[in-house]
mmCIF file of C-alpha atoms in Angstrom:
data_model
loop_
_atom_site.group_PDB
_atom_site.id
_atom_site.type_symbol
_atom_site.label_atom_id
_atom_site.label_comp_id
_atom_site.label_asym_id
_atom_site.label_seq_id
_atom_site.Cartn_x
_atom_site.Cartn_y
_atom_site.Cartn_z
ATOM 1 C CA MET A 1 27.658 38.768 -45.326
ATOM 2 C CA ALA A 2 29.101 39.646 -41.584
ATOM 3 C CA ALA A 3 30.092 36.113 -40.203
ATOM 4 C CA GLN A 4 27.611 34.476 -37.934
ATOM 5 C CA ARG A 5 28.503 35.206 -34.270
ATOM 6 C CA PRO A 6 28.645 32.342 -31.688
ATOM 7 C CA CYS A 7 25.796 31.416 -29.534
ATOM 8 C CA ASN A 8 26.769 33.265 -25.776
ATOM 9 C CA GLY A 9 24.090 30.921 -24.010
ATOM 10 C CA GLY A 10 25.187 29.098 -20.827
ATOM 11 C CA SER A 11 25.757 25.014 -20.689
ATOM 12 C CA TRP A 12 23.402 22.617 -19.740
ATOM 13 C CA PRO A 13 24.595 22.149 -16.322
ATOM 14 C CA ASP A 14 23.954 26.066 -16.008
ATOM 15 C CA LEU A 15 20.398 25.507 -16.042
ATOM 16 C CA PRO A 16 18.788 27.335 -13.377
ATOM 17 C CA SER A 17 17.301 25.721 -10.800
ATOM 18 C CA GLU A 18 13.854 27.118 -11.399
ATOM 19 C CA LEU A 19 14.000 25.200 -14.773
ATOM 20 C CA LEU A 20 15.247 22.364 -13.380
ATOM 21 C CA GLY A 21 12.305 22.396 -10.982
ATOM 22 C CA LEU A 22 9.762 22.595 -13.937
ATOM 23 C CA VAL A 23 11.482 19.572 -15.577
ATOM 24 C CA LEU A 24 11.096 17.775 -12.416
ATOM 25 C CA LEU A 25 7.593 18.513 -11.579
ATOM 26 C CA ARG A 26 6.863 16.574 -15.306
ATOM 27 C CA LEU A 27 9.088 13.467 -14.056
ATOM 28 C CA PRO A 28 6.754 11.837 -11.653
ATOM 29 C CA SER A 29 8.470 8.680 -11.542
ATOM 30 C CA HIS A 30 11.465 8.351 -8.822
ATOM 31 C CA GLY A 31 13.695 6.676 -10.724
ATOM 32 C CA ASP A 32 13.614 9.284 -13.692
ATOM 33 C CA ARG A 33 14.414 12.230 -10.777
ATOM 34 C CA VAL A 34 17.593 9.664 -9.808
ATOM 35 C CA ARG A 35 18.830 9.951 -12.907
ATOM 36 C CA LEU A 36 18.289 13.492 -13.525
ATOM 37 C CA ARG A 37 20.364 13.885 -10.265
ATOM 38 C CA ALA A 38 22.984 12.209 -10.999
ATOM 39 C CA VAL A 39 23.874 14.335 -14.614
ATOM 40 C CA CYS A 40 26.014 16.279 -12.725
ATOM 41 C CA ARG A 41 26.655 18.382 -9.447
ATOM 42 C CA PRO A 42 25.104 21.356 -10.445
ATOM 43 C CA TRP A 43 21.978 19.218 -11.029
ATOM 44 C CA ARG A 44 21.971 17.491 -8.185
ATOM 45 C CA SER A 45 22.475 20.688 -6.196
ATOM 46 C CA SER A 46 19.577 22.573 -7.710
ATOM 47 C CA ALA A 47 17.342 19.131 -7.400
ATOM 48 C CA ARG A 48 17.888 19.107 -3.762
ATOM 49 C CA LEU A 49 16.767 22.957 -3.479
ATOM 50 C CA GLU A 50 13.511 21.995 -5.206
ATOM 51 C CA ARG A 51 12.655 18.563 -3.506
ATOM 52 C CA LYS A 52 10.342 19.985 -1.187
ATOM 53 C CA LEU A 53 8.411 21.550 -3.648
ATOM 54 C CA LEU A 54 7.642 18.488 -5.617
ATOM 55 C CA PRO A 55 4.504 16.029 -5.170
ATOM 56 C CA PRO A 56 5.640 12.654 -3.800
ATOM 57 C CA PRO A 57 6.901 10.149 -6.747
ATOM 58 C CA LEU A 58 4.895 7.369 -8.045
ATOM 59 C CA PRO A 59 5.238 4.394 -5.916
ATOM 60 C CA TRP A 60 6.667 1.060 -7.126
ATOM 61 C CA LEU A 61 4.873 -2.135 -7.801
ATOM 62 C CA PHE A 62 6.856 -4.494 -5.543
ATOM 63 C CA LEU A 63 7.025 -8.096 -7.838
ATOM 64 C CA PRO A 64 7.167 -11.774 -5.933
ATOM 65 C CA ASP A 65 10.907 -11.938 -7.429
ATOM 66 C CA GLY A 66 11.965 -8.890 -5.102
ATOM 67 C CA ALA A 67 12.156 -6.616 -8.271
ATOM 68 C CA PHE A 68 9.969 -3.566 -9.010
ATOM 69 C CA LEU A 69 8.307 -2.025 -11.926
ATOM 70 C CA THR A 70 7.549 1.500 -12.307
ATOM 71 C CA LEU A 71 4.416 3.829 -13.365
ATOM 72 C CA PRO A 72 3.062 4.863 -16.027
ATOM 73 C CA ASP A 73 5.250 2.887 -18.075
ATOM 74 C CA GLY A 74 5.652 -0.568 -16.740
ATOM 75 C CA ALA A 75 9.440 -0.711 -16.974
ATOM 76 C CA ALA A 76 11.036 -3.599 -14.691
ATOM 77 C CA HIS A 77 14.232 -2.562 -12.678
ATOM 78 C CA ARG A 78 16.787 -4.251 -10.697
ATOM 79 C CA ARG A 79 15.551 -6.545 -7.819
ATOM 80 C CA LEU A 80 16.303 -5.600 -4.456
ATOM 81 C CA ALA A 81 18.887 -7.054 -2.518
ATOM 82 C CA ILE A 82 16.897 -9.292 -0.016
ATOM 83 C CA PRO A 83 18.816 -11.514 2.255
ATOM 84 C CA GLY A 84 18.838 -15.032 1.858
ATOM 85 C CA ASP A 85 17.730 -15.375 5.368
ATOM 86 C CA VAL A 86 14.707 -13.410 5.366
ATOM 87 C CA ALA A 87 11.577 -15.670 6.621
ATOM 88 C CA HIS A 88 8.853 -12.680 6.384
ATOM 89 C CA LEU A 89 8.161 -9.167 4.419
ATOM 90 C CA VAL A 90 6.286 -6.671 5.313
ATOM 91 C CA PRO A 91 5.697 -3.318 3.431
ATOM 92 C CA THR A 92 5.711 -0.028 5.760
ATOM 93 C CA GLY A 93 4.856 2.095 3.013
ATOM 94 C CA SER A 94 8.619 3.539 2.126
ATOM 95 C CA GLY A 95 10.475 0.529 3.613
ATOM 96 C CA LEU A 96 10.203 -2.842 4.098
ATOM 97 C CA LEU A 97 10.163 -4.456 7.386
ATOM 98 C CA LEU A 98 12.002 -8.084 7.228
ATOM 99 C CA ALA A 99 11.650 -10.698 9.714
ATOM 100 C CA HIS A 100 15.001 -13.085 9.830
ATOM 101 C CA ASN A 101 15.055 -16.954 10.336
ATOM 102 C CA ASP A 102 16.954 -15.924 13.826
ATOM 103 C CA GLY A 103 14.029 -14.030 14.910
ATOM 104 C CA MET A 104 15.700 -10.837 14.613
ATOM 105 C CA PHE A 105 13.988 -7.818 12.405
ATOM 106 C CA SER A 106 15.410 -5.196 10.092
ATOM 107 C CA LEU A 107 14.365 -2.544 8.182
ATOM 108 C CA MET A 108 15.105 -1.993 4.422
ATOM 109 C CA ASN A 109 15.081 1.115 2.276
ATOM 110 C CA PRO A 110 14.064 0.030 -0.926
ATOM 111 C CA SER A 111 16.184 2.787 -2.905
ATOM 112 C CA SER A 112 19.364 1.878 -1.653
ATOM 113 C CA SER A 113 18.961 -1.552 0.017
ATOM 114 C CA ALA A 114 20.471 -0.335 2.920
ATOM 115 C CA THR A 115 18.924 -2.392 6.472
ATOM 116 C CA THR A 116 18.577 -0.804 9.877
ATOM 117 C CA PRO A 117 18.731 -3.551 12.570
ATOM 118 C CA LEU A 118 15.485 -3.371 14.850
ATOM 119 C CA PRO A 119 16.886 -5.845 17.515
ATOM 120 C CA ASP A 120 14.077 -4.722 20.210
ATOM 121 C CA LEU A 121 11.587 -5.735 17.763
ATOM 122 C CA ALA A 122 12.515 -9.582 18.522
ATOM 123 C CA ALA A 123 11.178 -8.972 21.976
ATOM 124 C CA VAL A 124 7.994 -7.643 21.084
ATOM 125 C CA PHE A 125 7.437 -10.284 18.676
ATOM 126 C CA HIS A 126 8.117 -13.163 20.854
ATOM 127 C CA GLY A 127 5.831 -16.103 20.796
ATOM 128 C CA GLU A 128 3.937 -14.200 18.262
ATOM 129 C CA ILE A 129 5.509 -15.366 15.306
ATOM 130 C CA LYS A 130 7.679 -18.102 14.250
ATOM 131 C CA CYS A 131 10.272 -17.065 11.797
ATOM 132 C CA LYS A 132 12.002 -19.880 10.778
ATOM 133 C CA TYR A 133 11.381 -20.856 7.314
ATOM 134 C CA PRO A 134 10.261 -22.932 5.573
ATOM 135 C CA ASP A 135 9.619 -25.558 8.563
ATOM 136 C CA THR A 136 7.219 -23.420 10.565
ATOM 137 C CA ALA A 137 5.890 -20.796 8.017
ATOM 138 C CA PHE A 138 2.778 -21.744 5.821
ATOM 139 C CA GLN A 139 3.619 -21.466 1.921
ATOM 140 C CA LEU A 140 1.004 -21.051 -0.704
ATOM 141 C CA GLY A 141 3.147 -22.846 -4.011
ATOM 142 C CA GLN A 142 6.343 -20.697 -3.442
ATOM 143 C CA ARG A 143 4.763 -18.022 -1.608
ATOM 144 C CA ARG A 144 5.569 -17.048 2.035
ATOM 145 C CA ILE A 145 2.597 -16.348 4.196
ATOM 146 C CA THR A 146 3.357 -13.770 7.150
ATOM 147 C CA PRO A 147 0.990 -13.440 10.309
ATOM 148 C CA ILE A 148 1.732 -9.508 9.700
ATOM 149 C CA ILE A 149 -0.675 -8.587 7.356
ATOM 150 C CA LYS A 150 0.155 -4.868 7.909
ATOM 151 C CA ALA A 151 2.744 -2.164 9.860
ATOM 152 C CA VAL A 152 1.933 1.385 10.294
ATOM 153 C CA VAL A 153 4.588 3.569 11.405
ATOM 154 C CA SER A 154 4.553 7.119 13.162
ATOM 155 C CA GLU A 155 6.683 9.092 15.325
ATOM 156 C CA HIS A 156 5.791 7.730 18.280
ATOM 157 C CA PHE A 157 4.762 4.279 17.692
ATOM 158 C CA ILE A 158 4.791 1.268 15.466
ATOM 159 C CA ALA A 159 1.853 -0.547 14.965
ATOM 160 C CA PHE A 160 0.948 -4.185 13.569
ATOM 161 C CA TYR A 161 -2.170 -6.166 12.821
ATOM 162 C CA PHE A 162 -1.882 -10.146 13.121
ATOM 163 C CA ASN A 163 -4.095 -12.574 11.251
ATOM 164 C CA SER A 164 -7.149 -9.971 11.396
ATOM 165 C CA SER A 165 -7.091 -10.816 15.154
ATOM 166 C CA LYS A 166 -5.077 -8.610 17.576
ATOM 167 C CA VAL A 167 -3.171 -5.073 17.077
ATOM 168 C CA ILE A 168 0.145 -5.204 18.315
ATOM 169 C CA ILE A 169 1.679 -1.658 19.120
ATOM 170 C CA THR A 170 5.228 -1.126 20.274
ATOM 171 C CA SER A 171 6.240 2.685 21.506
ATOM 172 C CA GLY A 172 9.319 3.682 23.174
ATOM 173 C CA GLN A 173 12.776 2.427 24.070
ATOM 174 C CA PRO A 174 12.966 -0.411 24.745
ATOM 175 C CA HIS A 175 10.166 -1.307 23.230
ATOM 176 C CA THR A 176 7.220 -1.886 25.335
ATOM 177 C CA VAL A 177 3.989 -3.809 24.060
ATOM 178 C CA VAL A 178 0.606 -2.786 23.920
ATOM 179 C CA LYS A 179 -2.338 -5.640 22.615
ATOM 180 C CA TRP A 180 -5.458 -4.859 21.586
ATOM 181 C CA SER A 181 -8.463 -7.138 19.909
ATOM 182 C CA PRO A 182 -11.757 -6.379 18.928
ATOM 183 C CA PRO A 183 -14.878 -7.999 20.328
ATOM 184 C CA ASP A 184 -15.003 -11.944 19.770
ATOM 185 C CA SER A 185 -17.754 -11.547 17.294
ATOM 186 C CA SER A 186 -15.462 -9.194 14.649
ATOM 187 C CA TYR A 187 -12.177 -9.462 13.001
ATOM 188 C CA ILE A 188 -9.742 -6.537 11.715
ATOM 189 C CA LEU A 189 -10.219 -5.678 8.185
ATOM 190 C CA ASP A 190 -7.798 -2.583 8.031
ATOM 191 C CA ILE A 191 -5.461 -0.532 10.116
ATOM 192 C CA ALA A 192 -4.695 3.198 9.241
ATOM 193 C CA LEU A 193 -2.614 5.983 10.812
ATOM 194 C CA PHE A 194 -4.631 9.413 10.521
ATOM 195 C CA GLN A 195 -4.410 12.815 12.516
ATOM 196 C CA GLY A 196 -2.109 11.232 15.130
ATOM 197 C CA LYS A 197 -4.029 8.318 16.065
ATOM 198 C CA LEU A 198 -4.526 4.602 15.137
ATOM 199 C CA TYR A 199 -7.963 3.847 13.281
ATOM 200 C CA CYS A 200 -8.914 0.096 13.009
ATOM 201 C CA LEU A 201 -11.531 -0.892 10.612
ATOM 202 C CA THR A 202 -13.409 -4.141 11.784
ATOM 203 C CA PHE A 203 -16.455 -6.451 10.705
ATOM 204 C CA ASP A 204 -18.801 -7.681 13.127
ATOM 205 C CA ILE A 205 -19.922 -10.788 12.151
ATOM 206 C CA LYS A 206 -22.686 -11.083 13.844
ATOM 207 C CA ASN A 207 -24.464 -8.007 13.188
ATOM 208 C CA CYS A 208 -23.572 -7.693 9.742
ATOM 209 C CA GLN A 209 -21.728 -4.389 9.972
ATOM 210 C CA GLU A 210 -18.436 -2.627 9.856
ATOM 211 C CA GLU A 211 -17.196 -0.609 13.183
ATOM 212 C CA LEU A 212 -14.595 1.982 13.199
ATOM 213 C CA TYR A 213 -12.219 1.842 16.572
ATOM 214 C CA ILE A 214 -10.148 4.951 17.500
ATOM 215 C CA LEU A 215 -7.056 3.922 19.198
ATOM 216 C CA GLU A 216 -5.316 7.082 20.740
ATOM 217 C CA VAL A 217 -1.999 6.040 21.851
ATOM 218 C CA ARG A 218 -0.135 8.411 24.968
ATOM 219 C CA ASP A 219 3.095 9.565 24.353
ATOM 220 C CA GLU A 220 3.866 9.491 28.045
ATOM 221 C CA GLU A 221 3.349 5.543 28.294
ATOM 222 C CA PRO A 222 2.729 2.908 25.746
ATOM 223 C CA MET A 223 -1.022 1.883 26.555
ATOM 224 C CA VAL A 224 -4.102 2.790 24.384
ATOM 225 C CA SER A 225 -5.671 5.545 26.267
ATOM 226 C CA ASP A 226 -9.009 5.994 24.461
ATOM 227 C CA VAL A 227 -11.161 3.634 22.247
ATOM 228 C CA LYS A 228 -14.165 4.812 20.563
ATOM 229 C CA CYS A 229 -15.964 2.941 18.228
ATOM 230 C CA ILE A 230 -18.318 3.985 15.518
ATOM 231 C CA HIS A 231 -21.289 1.524 14.569
ATOM 232 C CA SER A 232 -22.445 2.383 10.843
ATOM 233 C CA THR A 233 -23.095 0.261 8.013
ATOM 234 C CA PRO A 234 -22.599 2.264 4.654
ATOM 235 C CA ARG A 235 -25.122 1.581 2.312
ATOM 236 C CA ASP A 236 -24.099 -0.737 -0.923
ATOM 237 C CA VAL A 237 -21.831 -2.712 1.397
ATOM 238 C CA GLY A 238 -22.627 -6.450 1.740
ATOM 239 C CA ASP A 239 -20.991 -9.156 4.410
ATOM 240 C CA GLU A 240 -17.317 -9.439 3.871
ATOM 241 C CA ASP A 241 -17.362 -13.351 4.092
ATOM 242 C CA GLU A 242 -20.131 -13.918 2.415
ATOM 243 C CA ALA A 243 -20.949 -13.096 -1.544
ATOM 244 C CA TRP A 244 -23.495 -11.050 -2.092
ATOM 245 C CA PHE A 245 -26.440 -11.832 -4.478
ATOM 246 C CA ASN A 246 -28.719 -9.941 -6.666
ATOM 247 C CA PRO A 247 -31.359 -11.875 -7.461
ATOM 248 C CA HIS A 248 -32.220 -10.018 -10.572
ATOM 249 C CA SER A 249 -28.371 -10.809 -12.138
ATOM 250 C CA THR A 250 -26.092 -14.124 -12.124
ATOM 251 C CA ASP A 251 -23.557 -12.133 -10.871
ATOM 252 C CA ARG A 252 -22.083 -12.820 -7.385
ATOM 253 C CA TYR A 253 -19.986 -10.496 -5.545
ATOM 254 C CA THR A 254 -17.340 -10.525 -2.327
ATOM 255 C CA PHE A 255 -15.939 -7.190 -1.073
ATOM 256 C CA HIS A 256 -12.582 -5.798 0.307
ATOM 257 C CA ARG A 257 -12.335 -3.146 2.483
ATOM 258 C CA TYR A 258 -9.267 -0.611 3.052
ATOM 259 C CA LEU A 259 -8.712 2.579 5.125
ATOM 260 C CA VAL A 260 -6.850 5.224 3.646
ATOM 261 C CA ALA A 261 -5.822 8.680 5.088
ATOM 262 C CA ASP A 262 -6.362 11.260 2.160
ATOM 263 C CA GLY A 263 -5.003 14.578 3.392
ATOM 264 C CA ASP A 264 -7.981 15.884 6.220
ATOM 265 C CA ARG A 265 -10.196 13.038 5.275
ATOM 266 C CA LEU A 266 -10.253 9.425 6.326
ATOM 267 C CA LEU A 267 -11.751 7.128 3.770
ATOM 268 C CA MET A 268 -13.138 3.459 3.511
ATOM 269 C CA VAL A 269 -12.673 1.955 -0.274
ATOM 270 C CA ALA A 270 -14.966 -0.950 -0.540
ATOM 271 C CA ARG A 271 -13.948 -2.901 -3.654
ATOM 272 C CA TRP A 272 -16.394 -5.241 -5.641
ATOM 273 C CA ILE A 273 -14.901 -8.617 -6.591
ATOM 274 C CA ASN A 274 -16.563 -10.429 -9.100
ATOM 275 C CA LEU A 275 -16.785 -13.977 -8.360
ATOM 276 C CA ASN A 276 -18.034 -15.455 -11.524
ATOM 277 C CA LEU A 277 -15.418 -16.793 -13.838
ATOM 278 C CA PRO A 278 -14.698 -16.456 -17.404
ATOM 279 C CA PRO A 279 -16.208 -19.742 -19.478
ATOM 280 C CA MET A 280 -12.661 -20.160 -20.875
ATOM 281 C CA LEU A 281 -11.050 -20.671 -17.405
ATOM 282 C CA PRO A 282 -10.953 -23.832 -15.234
ATOM 283 C CA ARG A 283 -13.049 -24.320 -12.702
ATOM 284 C CA ASP A 284 -10.401 -24.519 -9.950
ATOM 285 C CA SER A 285 -8.850 -21.272 -11.247
ATOM 286 C CA SER A 286 -8.527 -18.689 -7.971
ATOM 287 C CA ILE A 287 -8.849 -15.581 -10.759
ATOM 288 C CA LYS A 288 -11.274 -12.765 -9.382
ATOM 289 C CA ARG A 289 -12.112 -9.448 -11.065
ATOM 290 C CA THR A 290 -12.725 -6.094 -9.695
ATOM 291 C CA ARG A 291 -15.771 -4.637 -11.165
ATOM 292 C CA ARG A 292 -15.818 -1.303 -9.146
ATOM 293 C CA PHE A 293 -15.340 0.891 -6.008
ATOM 294 C CA ASP A 294 -17.327 2.738 -3.627
ATOM 295 C CA VAL A 295 -15.651 5.395 -1.301
ATOM 296 C CA PHE A 296 -16.988 6.462 2.320
ATOM 297 C CA GLU A 297 -15.565 9.391 4.023
ATOM 298 C CA ALA A 298 -16.036 9.054 8.249
ATOM 299 C CA VAL A 299 -17.072 12.164 9.624
ATOM 300 C CA ASP A 300 -17.683 13.818 13.057
ATOM 301 C CA LEU A 301 -15.111 11.310 14.212
ATOM 302 C CA SER A 302 -14.855 13.654 17.471
ATOM 303 C CA SER A 303 -17.909 13.538 18.388
ATOM 304 C CA GLU A 304 -20.388 10.395 19.439
ATOM 305 C CA HIS A 305 -22.528 10.605 16.286
ATOM 306 C CA GLY A 306 -19.573 9.521 13.654
ATOM 307 C CA ARG A 307 -20.906 8.244 10.725
ATOM 308 C CA TRP A 308 -20.243 7.014 6.932
ATOM 309 C CA ILE A 309 -21.079 9.314 3.899
ATOM 310 C CA LYS A 310 -20.686 8.454 0.330
ATOM 311 C CA VAL A 311 -18.386 10.477 -1.679
ATOM 312 C CA ASP A 312 -18.212 10.492 -5.195
ATOM 313 C CA THR A 313 -15.013 12.678 -6.002
ATOM 314 C CA LEU A 314 -11.439 12.122 -4.511
ATOM 315 C CA MET A 315 -10.950 16.032 -4.917
ATOM 316 C CA GLY A 316 -8.686 15.364 -7.621
ATOM 317 C CA HIS A 317 -6.223 13.086 -5.914
ATOM 318 C CA SER A 318 -5.468 9.326 -6.358
ATOM 319 C CA LEU A 319 -5.641 5.937 -4.245
ATOM 320 C CA PHE A 320 -3.688 3.227 -4.213
ATOM 321 C CA VAL A 321 -4.797 -0.074 -2.439
ATOM 322 C CA SER A 322 -3.560 -3.256 -1.466
ATOM 323 C CA GLU A 323 -3.903 -5.236 1.421
ATOM 324 C CA SER A 324 -0.927 -4.723 2.896
ATOM 325 C CA CYS A 325 0.115 -1.011 2.240
ATOM 326 C CA SER A 326 -2.821 2.032 0.841
ATOM 327 C CA GLU A 327 -1.589 5.467 0.343
ATOM 328 C CA SER A 328 -3.428 8.393 -1.459
ATOM 329 C CA LEU A 329 -1.305 10.894 -3.734
ATOM 330 C CA THR A 330 -1.926 14.397 -4.472
ATOM 331 C CA ALA A 331 -0.445 14.914 -7.933
ATOM 332 C CA GLY A 332 1.680 12.943 -10.665
ATOM 333 C CA ALA A 333 -0.936 10.432 -11.110
ATOM 334 C CA GLU A 334 -4.807 10.207 -12.760
ATOM 335 C CA GLU A 335 -6.893 12.397 -10.755
ATOM 336 C CA ASP A 336 -9.958 10.880 -9.012
ATOM 337 C CA CYS A 337 -8.667 6.977 -9.891
ATOM 338 C CA ILE A 338 -8.036 4.244 -7.592
ATOM 339 C CA TYR A 339 -5.209 2.159 -8.694
ATOM 340 C CA PHE A 340 -5.563 -1.413 -7.659
ATOM 341 C CA MET A 341 -3.686 -5.227 -7.438
ATOM 342 C CA ASN A 342 -4.406 -8.766 -7.026
ATOM 343 C CA ASP A 343 -5.228 -8.993 -3.440
ATOM 344 C CA GLY A 344 -4.887 -12.079 -1.054
ATOM 345 C CA ILE A 345 -3.845 -15.136 -1.120
ATOM 346 C CA THR A 346 -6.230 -16.894 -3.043
ATOM 347 C CA ASN A 347 -5.916 -14.768 -5.638
ATOM 348 C CA ARG A 348 -2.342 -16.156 -7.170
ATOM 349 C CA ILE A 349 -1.962 -16.962 -10.770
ATOM 350 C CA PRO A 350 1.778 -18.224 -10.761
ATOM 351 C CA LYS A 351 2.703 -16.132 -14.543
ATOM 352 C CA ASP A 352 0.662 -13.259 -13.578
ATOM 353 C CA PRO A 353 1.134 -11.373 -10.493
ATOM 354 C CA LEU A 354 -1.552 -8.504 -11.435
ATOM 355 C CA SER A 355 -4.017 -10.998 -12.649
ATOM 356 C CA ASP A 356 -6.705 -8.361 -11.105
ATOM 357 C CA SER A 357 -5.322 -5.267 -11.096
ATOM 358 C CA GLY A 358 -5.873 -1.937 -12.882
ATOM 359 C CA VAL A 359 -7.202 2.040 -12.553
ATOM 360 C CA TYR A 360 -10.562 2.756 -11.545
ATOM 361 C CA ASN A 361 -11.868 6.020 -13.082
ATOM 362 C CA MET A 362 -14.013 7.546 -9.938
ATOM 363 C CA ARG A 363 -15.712 9.710 -12.431
ATOM 364 C CA ASP A 364 -17.089 7.643 -15.324
ATOM 365 C CA GLY A 365 -16.749 3.987 -13.543
ATOM 366 C CA MET A 366 -14.597 2.423 -16.121
ATOM 367 C CA VAL A 367 -11.420 0.015 -15.329
ATOM 368 C CA ALA A 368 -8.429 0.626 -17.548
ATOM 369 C CA PRO A 369 -5.295 -1.374 -17.113
ATOM 370 C CA LEU A 370 -2.850 -0.538 -14.511
ATOM 371 C CA MET A 371 0.096 -0.741 -17.415
ATOM 372 C CA PRO A 372 1.019 -1.177 -20.961
ATOM 373 C CA GLU A 373 0.166 -4.686 -22.377
ATOM 374 C CA THR A 374 3.419 -4.974 -23.644
ATOM 375 C CA ALA A 375 4.824 -4.883 -19.734
ATOM 376 C CA VAL A 376 2.835 -7.537 -18.547
ATOM 377 C CA THR A 377 3.291 -10.039 -21.300
ATOM 378 C CA GLU A 378 7.300 -9.185 -21.286
ATOM 379 C CA HIS A 379 8.056 -9.072 -18.223
ATOM 380 C CA LEU A 380 5.789 -10.454 -15.475
ATOM 381 C CA ALA A 381 6.219 -14.362 -16.227
ATOM 382 C CA ALA A 382 9.951 -13.933 -15.465
ATOM 383 C CA HIS A 383 9.445 -12.131 -12.162
ATOM 384 C CA ASP A 384 7.235 -15.507 -9.907
ATOM 385 C CA GLY A 385 8.846 -15.553 -6.578
ATOM 386 C CA PRO A 386 8.264 -15.777 -2.925
ATOM 387 C CA TRP A 387 6.688 -12.899 -1.929
ATOM 388 C CA PHE A 388 3.446 -11.153 -2.859
ATOM 389 C CA SER A 389 2.934 -8.093 -4.761
ATOM 390 C CA THR A 390 2.468 -4.623 -3.099
ATOM 391 C CA TRP A 391 2.938 -1.093 -3.112
ATOM 392 C CA LEU A 392 6.219 0.663 -2.394
ATOM 393 C CA PHE A 393 6.199 4.603 -1.994
ATOM 394 C CA PRO A 394 9.959 5.752 -2.415
ATOM 395 C CA THR A 395 10.992 9.068 -0.469
ATOM 396 C CA GLU A 396 13.545 11.438 -2.217
ATOM 397 C CA THR A 397 16.492 11.415 -0.714
#
């Protein structure tokens, strides 16, 4: 019998770039993609070539102690090296805005922990925020509450909204400040960047209706050049502050709303939260339970007849919503699903930062766990700390 000839196949480092791209497409986790690139230099070069063809990686779930969990496995990873002099922390999508005790600001890249000083922001927030902690900042247990609820970063400006009462927009070098507030009877629910404009969702207490303001910021000079407002109350959504009562049911609900840019659509996501407490919980528990979501699209925004229409599909996309950071993903996550987490300072259970989190399926109305039960029981109790949980959306580097 003739001797068997050795295999002449190439080695693993010689894997064609196209095949490596197919492997990367099946790795929705940012960490897994980073580990693949680290195997060898040829793979790192090939991965760089394929990077533009990949969908964005799944987000990280930032935990109160600065560590983060990855989806979908729920694995806990390193704590971010947040400097000890940080008084407040605000997510910006792919980064973290840090407010330091001395009044200075910096931007952290969660992937590398590198920070970039933002010296001009100190003047922007002069008189708006007191950074020294803990003497002049609020505390809830150990959590640090910042008046900056959300930060939105565009190519031309950065927008912040404060305590549901005002939007601060900074543009240019050196930074110049523009401030905008809704009418006296309204307060801010959320802001979002959509097609180059800043959108602000408010609630009018007097008329019990949502209002969508369109703030167009000029490039030439830092000013709000055009403000339009859509007065419309989507069906099935109740008052923000008052619990919604159904006379035929013992359930009581309140609502959270989020603005999310989803491709060429601007969506308002309404979250129904049941205020009833299970009998086994103490009456002073602040736990709430999300029951369902309704999604509305803003249409005819360029005309005087803008309105909301209810939609039943996310077109195969997925949404990740939270008070401080919401995004849409086109691939990698469960299609037509809304990923949500514990929201708001009154919803804190110290040993369970995911007490009201999950994945809501738009197709069947069911809520599934956000991550495996083993991840919750084994990891989360050890990650209590001063920050609030939020989504982080790492970028490919």
